[in-house]
Amino acid sequence: MKINNYFSPNFNKKKRLVNSIKIIVIHYTGMQSERESLLRLRNKRFKVSSHFVINRNGKIYRLVQDNKIAWHAGKSCWGKYKNLNKNSIGIELVNKGHRFGYTSFKRKQLLSLIKICKNLIKKYKIKRKDIVGHSDIAPLRKIDPGEKFPWKKLATKKIGIWHQHKSGFLKKNRKINIKNKDKLKFFKNLKKIGYCIPVNKKSIYVKIIKAFQRHYRIKLVNGIIDKECLLISENLIKNVKKTLDF
Ligand SMILES: [Zn+2]
């Protein structure tokens, strides 16, 4: 795997312990061009960076060393971890994003991503459920890498988790509203997966539901919990329990 070493000054000067690396966060750059993205991620003024950037052709740039804390996650939460910069590796995929013309990720780009992830999983013993999107860990602020990111495909390479799909059966469930007790069950499941659900903050639940849908049920991202969402969340939990490396 060829890695092009670039440099970004946007990281904590203090080294971190290898065993503090637990999570991989996937982003898109959300800018007009690759050049612009690399400039921004390497400019002191913007105070943002990531460990890796992968361009549309699969070329890999390293901006920050793994043992340094890069500034990519911001205010965020996943499982027992808060403000994830210190516990994560950030990977940016070049894509214009929702603001400038969101397009599918390229095959070569994904192949490079898979290679990096496999390496990191091995090196730091990262669990499958701890490979997440920026929107999963900061659902109130972020929607990247977005609904075009192929989580299902990556799960076939043991990167991230997925559910057993029975779309024919599930489709009609998109119209079925569920009762309050099942809504509670849904949020409990999300919590088990890793999502952080604040108590008594109903106004933000919609955004968390959307983050879940953007990741696991891209056909309908509406912020409403229906039967299909509930079934998917139950299935994910089963998968997490079943396999040790989850
Ligand atoms: Zn991001």
Short mmCIF file of C-alpha atoms and ligand atoms in Angstrom, two decimals:
data_model
loop_
_atom_site.label_atom_id
_atom_site.label_comp_id
_atom_site.label_asym_id
_atom_site.label_seq_id
_atom_site.Cartn_x
_atom_site.Cartn_y
_atom_site.Cartn_z
CA MET A 1 0.00 0.00 0.00
CA LYS A 2 1.60 3.23 -1.14
CA ILE A 3 1.13 6.14 1.23
CA ASN A 4 2.11 9.69 0.34
CA ASN A 5 3.38 11.46 3.40
CA TYR A 6 2.16 15.04 3.65
CA PHE A 7 2.13 17.13 6.76
CA SER A 8 -0.56 18.93 8.67
CA PRO A 9 0.31 21.02 11.72
CA ASN A 10 -3.18 20.49 13.13
CA PHE A 11 -2.65 17.93 15.88
CA ASN A 12 -1.88 17.84 19.60
CA LYS A 13 1.85 18.01 20.15
CA LYS A 14 1.70 15.36 22.85
CA LYS A 15 1.91 11.76 21.66
CA ARG A 16 -0.85 9.33 22.57
CA LEU A 17 -0.65 5.74 23.73
CA VAL A 18 -1.22 3.13 21.08
CA ASN A 19 -3.89 1.45 23.20
CA SER A 20 -5.97 4.62 23.29
CA ILE A 21 -6.78 4.11 19.58
CA LYS A 22 -10.18 2.40 19.51
CA ILE A 23 -12.30 3.91 16.77
CA ILE A 24 -12.10 4.69 13.05
CA VAL A 25 -14.14 7.70 11.91
CA ILE A 26 -14.97 8.03 8.23
CA HIS A 27 -15.64 11.46 6.70
CA TYR A 28 -16.09 13.12 3.38
CA THR A 29 -14.20 16.33 2.64
CA GLY A 30 -17.29 18.23 1.47
CA MET A 31 -15.34 20.75 -0.59
CA GLN A 32 -15.19 21.76 -4.25
CA SER A 33 -11.90 20.04 -4.98
CA GLU A 34 -9.21 17.74 -3.70
CA ARG A 35 -6.68 20.57 -3.80
CA GLU A 36 -8.85 22.82 -1.70
CA SER A 37 -9.49 20.04 0.81
CA LEU A 38 -5.80 19.28 1.24
CA LEU A 39 -5.02 22.97 1.66
CA ARG A 40 -7.65 23.38 4.33
CA LEU A 41 -6.69 20.24 6.23
CA ARG A 42 -3.07 21.42 6.27
CA ASN A 43 -3.63 25.08 7.09
CA LYS A 44 -2.95 26.10 10.66
CA ARG A 45 -5.70 28.72 10.50
CA PHE A 46 -8.52 26.19 10.12
CA LYS A 47 -7.51 23.89 12.97
CA VAL A 48 -8.78 20.79 11.18
CA SER A 49 -6.99 17.70 9.93
CA SER A 50 -7.25 13.95 9.67
CA HIS A 51 -4.81 11.08 9.69
CA PHE A 52 -5.57 10.07 6.11
CA VAL A 53 -7.11 11.54 2.99
CA ILE A 54 -8.08 9.33 0.06
CA ASN A 55 -8.67 10.96 -3.29
CA ARG A 56 -11.09 9.87 -6.03
CA ASN A 57 -8.42 7.69 -7.67
CA GLY A 58 -7.53 5.91 -4.47
CA LYS A 59 -4.35 7.86 -3.79
CA ILE A 60 -3.64 7.89 -0.06
CA TYR A 61 -2.20 10.88 1.80
CA ARG A 62 -1.07 10.71 5.39
CA LEU A 63 -1.35 14.09 7.11
CA VAL A 64 -0.92 13.13 10.76
CA GLN A 65 0.85 10.13 12.31
CA ASP A 66 -1.32 7.55 14.11
CA ASN A 67 0.30 8.27 17.45
CA LYS A 68 -0.74 11.92 17.30
CA ILE A 69 -4.23 13.30 17.96
CA ALA A 70 -5.60 14.78 14.72
CA TRP A 71 -8.48 17.28 14.81
CA HIS A 72 -11.28 15.70 12.81
CA ALA A 73 -14.12 14.60 15.08
CA GLY A 74 -14.98 17.70 17.13
CA LYS A 75 -17.58 17.44 19.84
CA SER A 76 -18.65 13.83 19.60
CA CYS A 77 -19.61 10.69 21.47
CA TRP A 78 -19.60 6.94 20.81
CA GLY A 79 -20.26 4.31 23.49
CA LYS A 80 -18.23 5.22 26.54
CA TYR A 81 -15.96 7.57 24.56
CA LYS A 82 -16.42 11.33 24.42
CA ASN A 83 -14.73 13.86 22.15
CA LEU A 84 -13.28 11.20 19.99
CA ASN A 85 -10.18 12.84 18.55
CA LYS A 86 -8.09 11.28 21.27
CA ASN A 87 -9.43 7.76 20.68
CA SER A 88 -9.75 7.66 16.94
CA ILE A 89 -8.16 7.62 13.54
CA GLY A 90 -9.84 9.98 11.06
CA ILE A 91 -10.08 9.13 7.37
CA GLU A 92 -11.32 11.74 4.86
CA LEU A 93 -12.67 10.66 1.48
CA VAL A 94 -12.57 13.29 -1.23
CA ASN A 95 -16.19 14.02 -2.19
CA LYS A 96 -17.95 17.33 -2.81
CA GLY A 97 -20.57 16.38 -0.28
CA HIS A 98 -24.18 17.53 0.06
CA ARG A 99 -23.36 21.22 -0.35
CA PHE A 100 -21.42 21.12 -3.60
CA GLY A 101 -22.72 18.05 -5.42
CA TYR A 102 -22.69 14.77 -3.55
CA THR A 103 -21.57 11.88 -5.74
CA SER A 104 -20.96 8.18 -5.25
CA PHE A 105 -17.62 7.15 -3.85
CA LYS A 106 -15.26 5.67 -6.43
CA ARG A 107 -14.28 2.02 -6.54
CA LYS A 108 -10.56 2.75 -6.32
CA GLN A 109 -11.17 5.13 -3.43
CA LEU A 110 -13.04 2.43 -1.53
CA LEU A 111 -10.38 -0.19 -2.26
CA SER A 112 -7.79 2.08 -0.65
CA LEU A 113 -10.09 2.70 2.29
CA ILE A 114 -10.55 -1.05 2.79
CA LYS A 115 -6.77 -1.53 2.78
CA ILE A 116 -6.19 1.20 5.36
CA CYS A 117 -9.00 -0.08 7.59
CA LYS A 118 -7.73 -3.67 7.48
CA ASN A 119 -4.31 -2.45 8.49
CA LEU A 120 -5.65 -0.35 11.36
CA ILE A 121 -7.99 -3.10 12.60
CA LYS A 122 -5.05 -5.46 12.83
CA LYS A 123 -2.65 -2.97 14.36
CA TYR A 124 -4.96 -1.55 17.01
CA LYS A 125 -7.49 -4.40 17.41
CA ILE A 126 -10.37 -2.14 16.46
CA LYS A 127 -13.80 -3.72 16.82
CA ARG A 128 -16.17 -3.82 13.86
CA LYS A 129 -18.83 -1.83 15.66
CA ASP A 130 -16.33 0.93 16.32
CA ILE A 131 -15.84 1.78 12.65
CA VAL A 132 -18.30 4.62 12.21
CA GLY A 133 -19.25 7.69 10.22
CA HIS A 134 -18.85 11.25 11.47
CA SER A 135 -22.67 11.52 11.53
CA ASP A 136 -22.88 8.53 13.91
CA ILE A 137 -20.71 10.23 16.52
CA ALA A 138 -21.93 13.80 15.99
CA PRO A 139 -25.51 13.43 14.68
CA LEU A 140 -26.53 16.95 15.65
CA ARG A 141 -23.88 18.64 13.54
CA LYS A 142 -22.76 16.26 10.83
CA ILE A 143 -24.17 14.20 7.97
CA ASP A 144 -20.95 12.85 6.44
CA PRO A 145 -20.00 10.42 4.92
CA GLY A 146 -23.69 10.34 3.96
CA GLU A 147 -26.15 7.89 2.47
CA LYS A 148 -23.99 7.09 -0.57
CA PHE A 149 -21.31 5.57 1.60
CA PRO A 150 -21.53 1.77 1.05
CA TRP A 151 -21.57 0.44 4.61
CA LYS A 152 -23.21 -2.78 3.45
CA LYS A 153 -20.41 -3.52 1.00
CA LEU A 154 -17.75 -2.73 3.59
CA ALA A 155 -19.36 -5.07 6.09
CA THR A 156 -18.72 -7.94 3.66
CA LYS A 157 -15.02 -7.14 4.24
CA LYS A 158 -15.59 -7.20 8.02
CA ILE A 159 -15.43 -3.42 8.24
CA GLY A 160 -18.32 -2.02 10.27
CA ILE A 161 -21.50 -3.90 11.11
CA TRP A 162 -24.56 -4.62 8.99
CA HIS A 163 -27.88 -6.39 9.28
CA GLN A 164 -29.46 -9.27 7.40
CA HIS A 165 -31.47 -7.75 4.64
CA LYS A 166 -34.95 -8.95 3.82
CA SER A 167 -36.06 -5.88 1.96
CA GLY A 168 -39.20 -7.44 0.47
CA PHE A 169 -40.47 -8.33 3.89
CA LEU A 170 -39.27 -5.14 5.52
CA LYS A 171 -40.49 -2.67 2.94
CA LYS A 172 -44.11 -2.64 4.08
CA ASN A 173 -42.85 -2.05 7.59
CA ARG A 174 -41.76 1.43 6.56
CA LYS A 175 -45.42 2.43 6.80
CA ILE A 176 -46.04 0.93 10.22
CA ASN A 177 -45.77 3.37 13.10
CA ILE A 178 -44.64 1.83 16.32
CA LYS A 179 -45.81 2.22 19.90
CA ASN A 180 -43.97 4.18 22.56
CA LYS A 181 -42.60 1.11 24.27
CA ASP A 182 -41.08 -0.03 20.97
CA LYS A 183 -39.59 3.41 20.46
CA LEU A 184 -37.85 3.01 23.80
CA LYS A 185 -36.64 -0.38 22.67
CA PHE A 186 -35.26 1.16 19.48
CA PHE A 187 -33.26 3.74 21.41
CA LYS A 188 -32.00 1.05 23.77
CA ASN A 189 -30.75 -0.89 20.78
CA LEU A 190 -29.05 2.20 19.38
CA LYS A 191 -27.33 2.71 22.66
CA LYS A 192 -26.04 -0.87 22.58
CA ILE A 193 -24.67 -0.27 19.10
CA GLY A 194 -22.79 2.78 20.37
CA TYR A 195 -24.98 5.82 19.68
CA CYS A 196 -25.10 8.31 22.53
CA ILE A 197 -28.70 9.14 23.42
CA PRO A 198 -29.07 12.10 25.78
CA VAL A 199 -31.93 11.84 28.25
CA ASN A 200 -34.88 14.23 28.03
CA LYS A 201 -33.79 15.95 24.86
CA LYS A 202 -36.59 14.94 22.55
CA SER A 203 -35.90 17.68 20.02
CA ILE A 204 -32.65 16.08 19.00
CA TYR A 205 -33.93 12.51 18.72
CA VAL A 206 -34.95 13.15 15.13
CA LYS A 207 -31.35 13.81 14.20
CA ILE A 208 -30.14 10.65 15.88
CA ILE A 209 -32.82 8.61 14.10
CA LYS A 210 -31.73 10.20 10.82
CA ALA A 211 -28.09 9.36 11.51
CA PHE A 212 -29.12 5.74 12.08
CA GLN A 213 -31.16 5.69 8.88
CA ARG A 214 -28.41 7.35 6.86
CA HIS A 215 -26.14 4.51 7.90
CA TYR A 216 -28.40 1.45 8.01
CA ARG A 217 -31.58 2.26 6.06
CA ILE A 218 -30.70 4.68 3.27
CA LYS A 219 -33.94 4.19 1.30
CA LEU A 220 -35.88 6.39 3.69
CA VAL A 221 -34.16 8.97 5.86
CA ASN A 222 -37.04 10.81 7.51
CA GLY A 223 -36.29 10.84 11.24
CA ILE A 224 -39.34 8.73 12.07
CA ILE A 225 -38.98 5.36 13.80
CA ASP A 226 -41.00 2.78 11.88
CA LYS A 227 -41.19 -0.98 12.21
CA GLU A 228 -38.36 -1.50 9.73
CA CYS A 229 -35.99 0.69 11.78
CA LEU A 230 -36.87 -1.31 14.88
CA LEU A 231 -36.27 -4.65 13.13
CA ILE A 232 -32.96 -3.48 11.70
CA SER A 233 -31.80 -2.29 15.12
CA GLU A 234 -32.76 -5.65 16.67
CA ASN A 235 -30.93 -7.52 13.97
CA LEU A 236 -27.80 -5.42 14.44
CA ILE A 237 -27.79 -6.16 18.16
CA LYS A 238 -28.02 -9.88 17.43
CA ASN A 239 -25.03 -9.60 15.13
CA VAL A 240 -23.03 -7.65 17.69
CA LYS A 241 -23.70 -10.33 20.29
CA LYS A 242 -23.10 -13.27 17.97
CA THR A 243 -19.65 -12.40 16.76
CA LEU A 244 -16.79 -11.79 19.13
CA ASP A 245 -14.85 -9.46 16.87
CA PHE A 246 -17.79 -7.08 16.69
ZN ZN B 1 -16.56 14.86 8.95
#
